[in-house]
XYZ file of C-alpha atoms in Angstrom:
697
model
C -15.704 23.059 29.493
C -16.163 24.983 26.217
C -14.209 23.807 23.230
C -11.204 25.697 21.955
C -9.286 25.537 18.665
C -6.177 23.942 20.091
C -8.202 21.250 21.810
C -10.228 20.678 18.774
C -7.020 20.649 16.502
C -5.469 18.082 18.759
C -8.514 15.989 19.375
C -9.364 15.678 15.679
C -5.711 14.928 14.719
C -5.563 18.182 12.730
C -9.034 17.610 11.312
C -8.036 14.268 9.637
C -10.461 12.050 11.643
C -13.605 11.117 9.694
C -12.050 11.988 6.381
C -12.117 9.174 3.726
C -8.516 8.127 2.760
C -6.356 5.400 1.279
C -8.498 4.531 -1.766
C -8.093 1.413 -3.889
C -9.980 0.358 -6.953
C -10.546 -3.443 -6.880
C -12.420 -6.081 -8.631
C -11.858 -4.806 -12.085
C -13.360 -1.373 -11.163
C -16.421 -2.834 -9.345
C -15.589 -1.377 -6.045
C -13.594 1.302 -4.386
C -12.098 0.537 -0.931
C -11.263 3.234 1.499
C -10.605 3.915 5.214
C -12.705 6.145 7.240
C -13.548 6.614 11.019
C -17.048 7.058 12.387
C -16.654 10.741 13.196
C -14.461 13.738 14.025
C -13.458 12.455 17.349
C -13.011 8.778 16.620
C -9.459 7.742 15.755
C -10.374 4.305 14.860
C -10.553 3.549 11.006
C -12.919 1.130 9.555
C -12.649 -0.393 6.089
C -15.394 0.732 3.709
C -16.465 -0.185 0.140
C -18.266 1.698 -2.447
C -20.081 -0.223 -5.151
C -19.416 1.536 -8.440
C -22.620 0.090 -10.066
C -24.915 1.779 -7.454
C -22.720 4.256 -5.455
C -23.765 2.503 -2.234
C -21.332 2.422 0.623
C -20.990 -0.275 3.301
C -18.609 -1.112 6.186
C -16.556 -4.060 5.101
C -14.647 -4.467 8.535
C -15.350 -2.655 11.793
C -12.141 -3.242 13.858
C -13.998 -2.788 17.126
C -16.146 -5.843 16.299
C -13.181 -7.875 15.078
C -10.548 -7.443 17.718
C -10.698 -6.907 21.491
C -7.618 -4.772 21.629
C -7.386 -3.087 18.222
C -3.827 -1.757 18.817
C -2.564 -4.307 21.375
C 0.793 -5.935 20.864
C 1.687 -3.816 17.770
C 4.951 -5.149 16.202
C 7.873 -2.845 16.306
C 7.959 -2.920 12.511
C 4.357 -1.650 12.332
C 5.122 1.072 14.772
C 8.153 2.193 12.658
C 5.955 2.064 9.514
C 3.414 4.433 11.100
C 6.107 6.811 12.207
C 7.715 6.811 8.743
C 4.292 7.719 7.038
C 3.318 9.931 9.997
C 0.360 7.836 10.885
C -1.419 8.677 14.157
C -4.833 7.060 13.760
C -5.854 3.626 15.112
C -7.820 0.695 13.822
C -7.105 -0.285 10.241
C -4.376 2.046 8.991
C -3.188 0.157 5.933
C -4.371 -2.764 3.742
C -3.345 -4.768 0.634
C -5.562 -6.026 -2.144
C -5.258 -8.666 -4.838
C -5.169 -7.500 -8.470
C -8.674 -8.683 -9.468
C -10.123 -10.603 -6.527
C -12.215 -8.848 -3.950
C -10.062 -9.733 -0.919
C -8.276 -7.477 1.454
C -5.537 -8.247 3.934
C -4.713 -6.035 6.963
C -2.943 -6.234 10.363
C -4.886 -5.460 13.451
C -4.219 -5.841 17.155
C -1.031 -7.895 16.333
C -2.796 -10.453 14.097
C -3.389 -10.801 10.357
C -6.881 -10.798 8.898
C -8.175 -11.413 5.325
C -11.603 -10.086 4.380
C -13.628 -11.439 1.332
C -15.982 -8.861 -0.040
C -17.919 -11.368 -2.167
C -18.612 -13.890 0.630
C -18.583 -11.199 3.358
C -16.303 -13.157 5.628
C -13.254 -12.223 7.539
C -10.698 -14.817 8.763
C -7.776 -14.673 11.049
C -4.505 -16.134 9.612
C -3.132 -18.686 12.197
C 0.512 -18.281 13.222
C 0.490 -14.470 12.223
C 1.094 -12.917 15.665
C 3.353 -9.827 15.035
C 2.282 -9.570 11.336
C 3.398 -6.565 9.356
C 3.015 -5.496 5.849
C 0.787 -8.212 4.291
C 0.655 -8.670 0.420
C -1.910 -10.708 -1.456
C -1.036 -12.846 -4.444
C -2.750 -11.723 -7.651
C -5.077 -14.549 -7.714
C -6.072 -13.797 -4.133
C -5.115 -17.384 -2.884
C -2.109 -16.686 -0.800
C -1.014 -13.880 1.534
C 2.646 -13.159 2.405
C 3.625 -10.978 5.420
C 6.580 -10.277 7.679
C 7.040 -11.300 11.192
C 10.145 -9.940 12.964
C 12.862 -10.621 10.414
C 11.308 -13.364 8.532
C 8.708 -13.637 5.509
C 5.815 -15.976 5.941
C 3.110 -17.317 3.541
C -0.417 -18.609 4.242
C -3.550 -19.524 2.306
C -5.682 -16.405 2.200
C -8.810 -18.371 3.260
C -7.244 -19.204 6.650
C -7.453 -22.968 6.023
C -3.874 -23.586 7.062
C -1.467 -21.737 9.492
C 1.333 -19.622 8.023
C 4.635 -20.985 7.351
C 7.977 -19.397 7.089
C 9.203 -18.897 3.613
C 12.646 -17.347 4.298
C 14.389 -16.469 7.501
C 18.005 -15.926 8.616
C 19.570 -16.121 12.076
C 22.271 -13.587 11.158
C 22.003 -10.523 13.501
C 20.707 -7.462 11.764
C 19.517 -9.230 8.627
C 15.831 -9.127 7.779
C 13.724 -10.337 4.802
C 10.718 -8.832 3.036
C 10.667 -5.276 4.620
C 11.956 -1.786 3.713
C 15.072 -0.237 5.319
C 14.801 3.063 7.066
C 15.918 5.398 4.140
C 13.613 3.621 1.684
C 10.578 4.199 3.968
C 11.545 7.633 5.127
C 12.887 9.287 1.941
C 12.186 7.139 -1.100
C 8.424 6.455 -0.327
C 9.057 2.706 -0.612
C 7.340 1.150 2.405
C 7.507 -2.461 1.315
C 9.983 -5.266 0.712
C 8.268 -8.204 -1.145
C 6.179 -8.264 -4.394
C 4.148 -11.132 -5.951
C 4.714 -12.185 -9.526
C 1.787 -12.266 -11.993
C 1.405 -15.943 -11.775
C 1.209 -16.021 -7.881
C 3.889 -18.607 -7.739
C 6.970 -16.465 -6.882
C 7.974 -13.510 -4.650
C 10.540 -10.944 -5.259
C 11.966 -10.354 -1.671
C 14.533 -7.872 -0.297
C 17.303 -8.918 2.037
C 18.425 -5.984 4.257
C 21.624 -6.358 6.224
C 22.285 -3.521 8.881
C 25.627 -4.942 10.076
C 27.608 -1.870 8.913
C 24.964 0.826 9.796
C 25.591 2.992 12.864
C 23.782 1.954 15.914
C 22.210 4.824 17.847
C 20.141 4.625 21.174
C 16.837 6.293 21.888
C 16.347 6.553 25.622
C 13.460 7.459 27.894
C 14.893 9.615 30.575
C 11.570 9.838 32.302
C 11.592 5.981 32.648
C 15.082 5.339 34.048
C 14.581 1.607 34.326
C 13.734 1.346 30.683
C 16.434 -0.080 28.378
C 17.449 2.396 25.640
C 16.110 1.399 22.312
C 18.645 0.711 19.656
C 18.188 1.930 16.163
C 20.185 1.531 12.976
C 20.573 5.078 11.657
C 22.384 5.805 8.396
C 23.648 9.310 9.106
C 25.145 11.423 6.265
C 28.476 10.164 5.217
C 28.109 6.762 6.936
C 27.075 3.335 5.725
C 23.698 2.481 4.480
C 22.062 -0.893 4.813
C 23.133 -3.508 2.452
C 20.063 -4.344 0.270
C 19.824 -7.260 -2.101
C 16.936 -9.064 -3.777
C 16.023 -12.718 -4.379
C 13.261 -14.337 -6.378
C 11.762 -17.070 -4.113
C 9.513 -19.848 -5.432
C 6.773 -20.214 -2.822
C 6.323 -23.947 -3.504
C 9.818 -25.040 -2.414
C 11.514 -21.839 -1.146
C 14.296 -22.047 -3.792
C 15.795 -18.758 -4.491
C 17.613 -16.846 -7.169
C 19.632 -13.717 -6.354
C 19.023 -10.729 -8.545
C 22.263 -9.331 -9.888
C 22.859 -5.769 -10.479
C 25.721 -3.396 -9.836
C 24.878 -2.688 -6.167
C 28.254 -0.946 -5.580
C 27.431 1.762 -8.104
C 23.615 1.643 -7.596
C 23.073 0.827 -3.903
C 19.653 2.404 -3.509
C 16.545 0.223 -4.483
C 14.030 2.809 -5.224
C 11.113 0.816 -6.482
C 10.025 -2.568 -7.697
C 7.159 -3.655 -10.066
C 5.996 -6.961 -11.239
C 2.931 -6.451 -13.325
C 0.829 -8.744 -15.672
C 2.699 -9.626 -18.845
C 5.689 -7.639 -17.713
C 9.168 -8.781 -16.343
C 10.292 -8.042 -12.820
C 11.556 -4.443 -12.958
C 13.762 -2.542 -10.609
C 14.515 1.227 -10.192
C 17.908 1.654 -8.719
C 19.822 4.853 -7.901
C 23.576 5.960 -7.332
C 24.445 7.089 -3.820
C 24.989 10.635 -5.173
C 21.441 10.398 -6.680
C 22.624 11.891 -10.078
C 21.676 8.669 -12.005
C 18.699 6.244 -11.762
C 18.393 3.204 -13.905
C 15.421 0.999 -14.785
C 16.467 -2.715 -14.894
C 14.464 -5.645 -16.250
C 15.057 -8.883 -14.501
C 15.176 -12.387 -15.877
C 13.578 -14.113 -12.892
C 14.834 -17.512 -13.608
C 18.536 -16.520 -13.598
C 18.515 -13.224 -11.725
C 20.241 -11.425 -14.724
C 19.393 -7.732 -15.171
C 19.205 -5.714 -18.403
C 19.190 -1.789 -18.195
C 16.240 -0.389 -20.275
C 16.491 3.334 -19.526
C 18.348 5.750 -17.465
C 17.710 9.229 -16.059
C 20.559 11.571 -15.131
C 20.725 14.984 -13.593
C 23.715 17.195 -12.712
C 22.168 17.905 -9.351
C 19.892 14.944 -8.423
C 17.240 12.871 -9.918
C 13.901 13.255 -8.294
C 12.057 10.217 -7.277
C 8.428 10.520 -8.452
C 6.261 7.616 -7.241
C 4.733 5.648 -9.927
C 7.237 6.534 -12.486
C 9.158 5.448 -14.630
C 6.278 3.422 -16.141
C 5.626 1.445 -19.404
C 3.315 2.972 -21.840
C 2.879 1.846 -25.430
C 6.267 1.210 -27.087
C 8.409 2.893 -24.280
C 8.576 4.591 -20.974
C 6.918 7.430 -19.229
C 9.014 9.569 -16.951
C 8.522 12.670 -14.912
C 11.805 14.611 -14.856
C 13.573 17.922 -15.232
C 13.260 19.103 -18.941
C 14.087 22.596 -19.942
C 12.691 25.111 -17.532
C 10.263 22.778 -15.853
C 9.368 19.315 -14.596
C 7.766 17.485 -17.561
C 5.963 14.273 -18.426
C 8.055 12.572 -21.056
C 7.433 9.587 -23.337
C 10.798 8.029 -24.424
C 12.584 11.238 -23.623
C 10.140 13.592 -25.552
C 7.810 15.919 -23.548
C 4.015 15.402 -23.873
C 3.067 17.980 -21.303
C 3.043 21.691 -22.149
C 6.030 23.716 -21.185
C 4.151 25.824 -18.592
C 3.181 22.784 -16.536
C 5.147 21.322 -13.643
C 4.050 17.799 -13.507
C 3.538 16.076 -10.160
C 2.189 12.551 -10.639
C 0.762 9.994 -13.087
C -2.628 9.002 -11.916
C -3.784 6.253 -14.395
C -3.258 5.333 -17.963
C -4.570 3.040 -20.743
C -3.399 2.552 -24.319
C -4.952 5.868 -25.419
C -4.915 8.256 -22.472
C -2.751 9.278 -19.595
C -4.278 11.099 -16.551
C -1.851 13.150 -14.484
C -1.602 16.092 -12.040
C 0.287 19.232 -12.754
C 0.767 22.791 -11.613
C 0.803 25.927 -13.808
C 0.325 28.145 -10.792
C 2.537 26.554 -7.907
C -0.319 27.251 -5.424
C -2.700 24.944 -7.227
C -2.706 21.244 -8.421
C -4.863 20.312 -11.300
C -5.953 17.225 -13.024
C -5.057 16.838 -16.644
C -5.193 14.186 -19.339
C -3.021 13.505 -22.463
C -4.345 11.698 -25.480
C -5.135 11.859 -29.083
C -6.580 15.191 -28.612
C -3.625 16.628 -26.749
C -3.767 17.914 -23.107
C -7.071 18.593 -21.415
C -7.850 20.173 -18.114
C -10.395 18.355 -15.876
C -10.584 20.406 -12.730
C -11.575 24.116 -12.279
C -7.987 25.615 -12.063
C -8.247 27.229 -8.581
C -7.726 24.450 -5.956
C -5.668 21.398 -5.095
C -6.510 18.026 -6.595
C -5.078 14.639 -5.742
C -6.348 11.518 -7.550
C -5.887 7.846 -8.193
C -7.714 5.303 -10.225
C -7.694 2.273 -12.513
C -10.191 0.282 -14.707
C -11.930 3.512 -15.892
C -12.649 4.406 -12.210
C -11.328 7.765 -10.979
C -11.206 8.788 -7.402
C -10.560 12.592 -6.926
C -9.889 14.422 -3.728
C -10.149 18.313 -4.195
C -10.039 21.198 -1.828
C -10.028 25.000 -2.387
C -9.967 28.137 -0.350
C -13.780 27.875 -0.300
C -14.200 24.338 1.030
C -12.283 21.454 2.705
C -11.494 18.305 0.788
C -14.373 16.690 -1.121
C -13.990 13.071 -2.458
C -15.578 12.065 -5.744
C -15.668 8.544 -7.313
C -16.383 8.749 -11.177
C -17.051 5.736 -13.540
C -18.215 6.613 -16.942
C -21.251 8.996 -16.684
C -21.818 8.019 -13.014
C -20.379 10.072 -10.195
C -20.732 9.814 -6.388
C -19.406 11.874 -3.515
C -18.001 10.002 -0.488
C -18.951 11.790 2.732
C -16.488 13.223 5.092
C -17.310 13.010 8.718
C -14.610 15.607 9.762
C -15.272 18.269 12.285
C -16.107 21.904 11.388
C -13.252 23.993 12.450
C -13.665 26.763 15.033
C -11.763 29.164 12.904
C -12.382 30.418 9.407
C -9.255 31.219 7.401
C -8.913 34.746 5.765
C -5.851 34.539 3.591
C -4.306 36.949 1.124
C -1.758 35.719 -1.569
C 1.229 37.537 -2.876
C 4.486 37.027 -4.639
C 7.171 38.631 -2.755
C 10.730 39.793 -3.211
C 13.040 39.623 -6.368
C 12.552 35.809 -6.357
C 8.781 36.184 -6.366
C 8.287 33.693 -3.706
C 4.586 32.622 -3.188
C 3.527 34.005 0.149
C 0.280 33.745 2.264
C -0.618 36.514 4.696
C -3.174 35.828 7.468
C -4.668 38.685 9.736
C -6.992 38.185 12.757
C -10.542 37.751 11.810
C -11.536 40.277 14.276
C -10.781 44.079 14.328
C -7.507 45.346 15.666
C -6.317 48.811 16.163
C -2.580 48.718 16.857
C -0.031 47.523 14.352
C 0.472 43.679 14.826
C 3.651 41.780 15.403
C 4.590 39.604 12.540
C 4.926 35.770 12.891
C 6.561 33.808 10.143
C 5.187 30.225 9.924
C 7.225 28.430 7.382
C 8.229 24.811 6.616
C 10.531 26.176 3.792
C 12.345 22.982 3.021
C 12.303 20.572 0.032
C 9.442 18.197 -0.794
C 6.709 20.295 0.937
C 4.673 23.367 0.215
C 2.755 25.400 2.648
C 1.429 28.009 0.329
C -1.390 26.229 -1.540
C -4.959 27.140 -2.273
C -6.471 24.681 0.235
C -8.619 25.920 3.060
C -7.590 23.649 5.807
C -3.887 24.321 5.333
C -4.361 27.664 7.004
C -6.338 26.738 10.010
C -3.583 26.718 12.514
C -2.044 29.860 11.032
C -5.431 31.587 11.412
C -5.583 30.589 15.080
C -2.139 32.051 15.637
C -3.193 35.133 13.764
C -6.219 35.467 16.086
C -3.923 35.548 19.096
C -2.619 38.859 17.862
C -0.305 38.329 14.964
C 0.050 38.909 11.248
C 1.041 35.513 10.137
C 3.283 35.010 7.055
C 3.849 31.791 5.272
C 6.348 31.627 2.344
C 7.594 28.961 0.055
C 11.111 29.781 -1.008
C 13.765 28.007 -3.147
C 13.753 24.235 -2.761
C 10.050 23.919 -2.486
C 8.141 22.028 -5.190
C 5.833 23.342 -7.941
C 8.111 25.792 -9.831
C 10.513 25.477 -12.629
C 13.567 27.413 -13.825
C 15.898 25.578 -11.309
C 13.776 26.784 -8.270
C 14.322 23.457 -6.361
C 17.939 23.198 -7.521
C 18.842 26.585 -5.975
C 19.532 24.971 -2.645
C 22.118 22.441 -3.893
C 25.046 22.919 -1.540
C 23.363 25.355 0.772
C 20.096 24.618 2.525
C 20.377 27.802 4.529
C 21.132 31.100 2.752
C 18.787 31.027 -0.188
C 15.926 29.676 1.916
C 16.366 32.237 4.728
C 16.792 35.020 2.140
C 13.287 34.205 0.837
C 11.811 34.485 4.255
C 13.539 37.948 4.689
C 12.159 39.137 1.380
C 8.747 38.059 2.275
C 9.054 39.825 5.729
C 10.183 43.097 4.022
C 7.513 42.885 1.497
C 4.673 42.402 4.053
C 6.040 45.473 5.974
C 5.664 47.420 2.883
C 2.356 46.023 1.623
C 0.672 46.433 4.994
C 2.492 49.500 6.412
C 0.624 50.753 9.433
C -0.981 47.346 10.083
C 2.075 45.401 11.009
C 5.071 46.200 13.193
C 8.392 45.034 11.714
C 10.113 45.855 14.954
C 8.406 42.764 16.571
C 8.889 39.694 14.462
C 8.723 36.068 15.544
C 9.197 32.819 13.555
C 8.057 29.314 14.326
C 8.485 25.967 12.511
C 8.746 22.218 12.926
C 11.429 19.886 11.448
C 12.930 21.765 8.604
C 10.782 24.711 9.649
C 12.365 24.371 13.165
C 15.920 24.566 11.525
C 14.782 27.606 9.572
C 13.382 29.237 12.698
C 16.509 28.765 14.676
C 18.689 29.832 11.669
C 16.760 33.052 11.181
C 17.011 34.227 14.860
C 20.665 33.328 15.119
C 21.839 34.801 11.758
C 19.519 37.854 11.509
C 18.694 39.116 15.010
C 18.242 42.607 13.405
C 15.114 41.231 11.811
C 13.862 38.333 13.821
C 13.286 38.962 17.577
C 12.079 35.611 18.841
C 11.861 31.974 17.533
C 10.348 28.733 18.261
C 12.230 25.814 16.806
C 10.388 22.406 16.978
C 12.323 19.192 16.251
C 14.986 21.190 14.381
C 17.869 19.598 12.443
C 20.904 21.547 13.993
C 23.743 19.572 12.435
C 23.142 17.930 8.997
C 25.795 15.439 9.693
C 23.195 13.778 12.051
C 20.490 13.465 9.495
C 20.071 10.524 7.088
C 22.118 9.748 4.033
C 19.581 9.929 1.257
C 17.899 13.216 2.103
C 20.941 15.087 3.234
C 23.505 14.022 0.582
C 20.949 14.823 -2.156
C 21.277 18.535 -1.252
C 24.643 18.821 0.431
C 26.592 16.043 -1.122
C 28.812 13.546 0.752
C 30.317 15.218 3.852
C 33.766 13.679 3.056
C 33.701 15.278 -0.394
C 31.930 18.554 0.365
C 32.567 19.351 4.003
C 32.141 23.012 3.791
C 28.466 22.558 2.830
C 27.874 20.947 6.199
C 29.956 23.382 8.142
C 28.202 26.456 6.531
C 24.688 25.090 7.333
C 25.298 23.833 10.876
C 23.477 25.769 13.558
C 26.180 24.341 16.073
C 28.811 26.523 14.190
C 26.919 29.685 14.762
C 25.452 29.212 18.317
C 27.393 31.892 19.843
C 25.700 34.415 17.653
C 22.293 33.991 19.388
C 21.077 37.296 20.773
C 17.335 36.786 20.754
C 14.893 34.576 22.639
C 14.813 30.913 21.373
C 12.610 28.051 22.448
C 13.641 24.528 21.421
C 11.000 21.755 21.448
C 11.896 18.100 20.863
C 10.280 14.667 21.236
C 12.869 12.508 23.138
C 11.582 9.400 21.403
C 12.068 10.912 17.816
C 13.988 8.478 15.650
C 13.920 10.618 12.540
C 15.356 14.010 13.773
C 16.785 12.516 16.977
C 16.799 14.585 20.187
C 20.593 14.866 19.916
C 19.939 17.782 17.457
C 18.403 19.945 20.022
C 20.527 18.752 23.012
C 23.761 19.487 21.112
C 22.572 22.963 20.201
C 21.515 23.582 23.678
C 24.965 22.488 24.864
C 26.610 24.889 22.379
C 24.443 27.763 23.416
C 25.151 27.107 27.118
C 28.951 26.920 26.393
C 28.654 30.359 24.643
C 26.568 31.694 27.614
C 23.518 32.116 25.411
C 20.212 32.063 27.236
C 17.403 29.851 25.679
C 14.477 27.658 26.605
C 14.322 23.842 26.049
C 11.049 21.888 26.104
C 11.693 18.214 26.068
C 8.738 15.939 25.244
C 8.752 12.539 26.965
C 7.516 9.567 25.026
C 7.058 11.733 21.921
C 8.376 10.971 18.421
C 8.667 13.317 15.388
C 4.856 13.547 15.471
C 2.935 14.750 18.464
C -0.064 12.503 18.386
C -0.937 12.659 22.188
C -3.981 15.152 22.480
C -2.710 16.865 25.615
C 0.760 17.260 24.205
C -0.429 18.518 20.871
C -2.781 21.123 22.578
C -0.347 22.328 25.169
C 2.533 22.750 22.690
C 0.468 25.306 20.822
C -0.471 27.156 24.030
C 3.098 27.258 25.180
C 4.329 28.575 22.008
C 1.869 31.447 22.017
C 2.764 32.324 25.499
C 6.480 32.360 24.538
C 5.799 34.623 21.583
C 3.443 36.880 23.584
C 6.106 37.252 26.342
C 8.860 38.094 23.921
C 7.007 40.220 21.273
C 4.604 41.880 23.740
C 1.364 41.252 21.756
C -1.959 42.812 22.444
C -4.919 40.259 22.608
C -7.332 40.644 19.707
C -9.348 37.570 20.052
C -10.950 35.499 22.800
C -10.908 32.266 20.673
C -8.109 30.577 22.687
């Protein structure tokens, strides 16, 4: 059977297999660790190390040689972690390192392992069945990890079995792991941190007693008991999160005291060398974020800085961060998002700063955008701000100890990974597949708002005007229009089926200043949809004679699914068919931290929820709509699609529903992922009457 793009796209997990990932600089800069599978069809990641003195690579741990069943008996907490970070690979998918020791801890096949790079050994930690989220002490002598709702500690050399440090019999209480909204929305995927002396741990206690319990069922398996989940929907109770400092020698504990009533969200925790335990906490309305220093012996906290914003304070991982005599923050300042030191901007006013990569006493390395479609590497030091990338691509980086790992892509090439130390530089090979399609993308700024828009035509000749297919995400925290080649592979394949594909980043998306993100506060529907309409109209004018505005489809997943359904319901005069995958249909059913950031608390601002609910407008549907939803989705639960379908049925509105059994918010199963693409194309062709222009199915 000849290969096809949908099959290749599904089999390679969106061309992610074989790509080096998850980098960590260890051993004072002597090595760079990373994960990579053996090839484009291999989902099993091994742990690799690059020696920065020679540039040589070696496999540290091959999971196939270590465990008979590499994904057997996966703990529920590990499955949840993978869902939160959208992890679909196998083998080693996460690991923890010590500050300076060349040791690595990782769960595999339901057990915990610790590898020693110096001795080239790998030991199994006894009494670790069900291990999740291991963390090595700074001296590399101990490893802590979660099993079920308890926190355990063991010698990292495997010389003694693990023992329970803290546990509690109270139903719904867990120690040492992150609650749902922390992992899903705050990017905090952990719940325990070692102190610099390796004698104490800061540990979260999460109590779910007051959180709504929902149930995820498997209708295709009627004998299975529905799975209960604690889901903090907008306007309802969050988990109650506390923190204790626990002495590992005797399990004595001191509770950390802060105003949890006013600042219930624990955003981040750090406990670095020669630094106090430090918490970042946030109010429920997310308009204030404080940094608290903790006296570990007493639990007392002292606020050291605060960030406030009339709309919301954005969480930027890795900041706030100490530097010299004060604090580095990335926050809204004037017309942009700036890098600030003690409140004063140190990035130029034309930059929109995205992250701090690394720093020492003299220099800060960071990423920022001048053009929202690119991300570049910059530094700030005694000579001011300097650009370190070529200005026409997308760069991500991390580093420490004078070692910099850079991942860069552009419209000319897929991601390349470079490790630099001093004058030495090495490229880490990617074993990813070569895609069967080659993107041909044209960039524009469309409409009065000048939204960044990408237009993709078929790569073969066509005679008749093409139907237009909008392919947005459109929502906060994500950009689609970036100068990165692989971002357009799927859109190119859709174009080759006989469409002009249009991708637009409207208000609410990152990368632009002048209140661009804040325009959606209180309304995640109207301004975002308007940007799509403006892009559609602009493309019709720019490519008059090549496109047919009387045949317009729109497709999307998650927020993009919401936007697709919204478009076809509100503007049937412009949008003639829609595919909505895993759409939010009623924002009261989505989580607190994300939803209340943009729409406020539903008890205080109920109209924001009513005016953005698809259920309220279901009777307006006049055009073909396909709804797709994974029945095991615990992020955007299937109730969203089922309630919209019920409202459409009650209004007598025809529509199609494609339920995906045993599928979550991701679609990792190869057959499912491939066939979803084919079914979408079939639906769009049926309802937009396209003419085939390519045999590349």
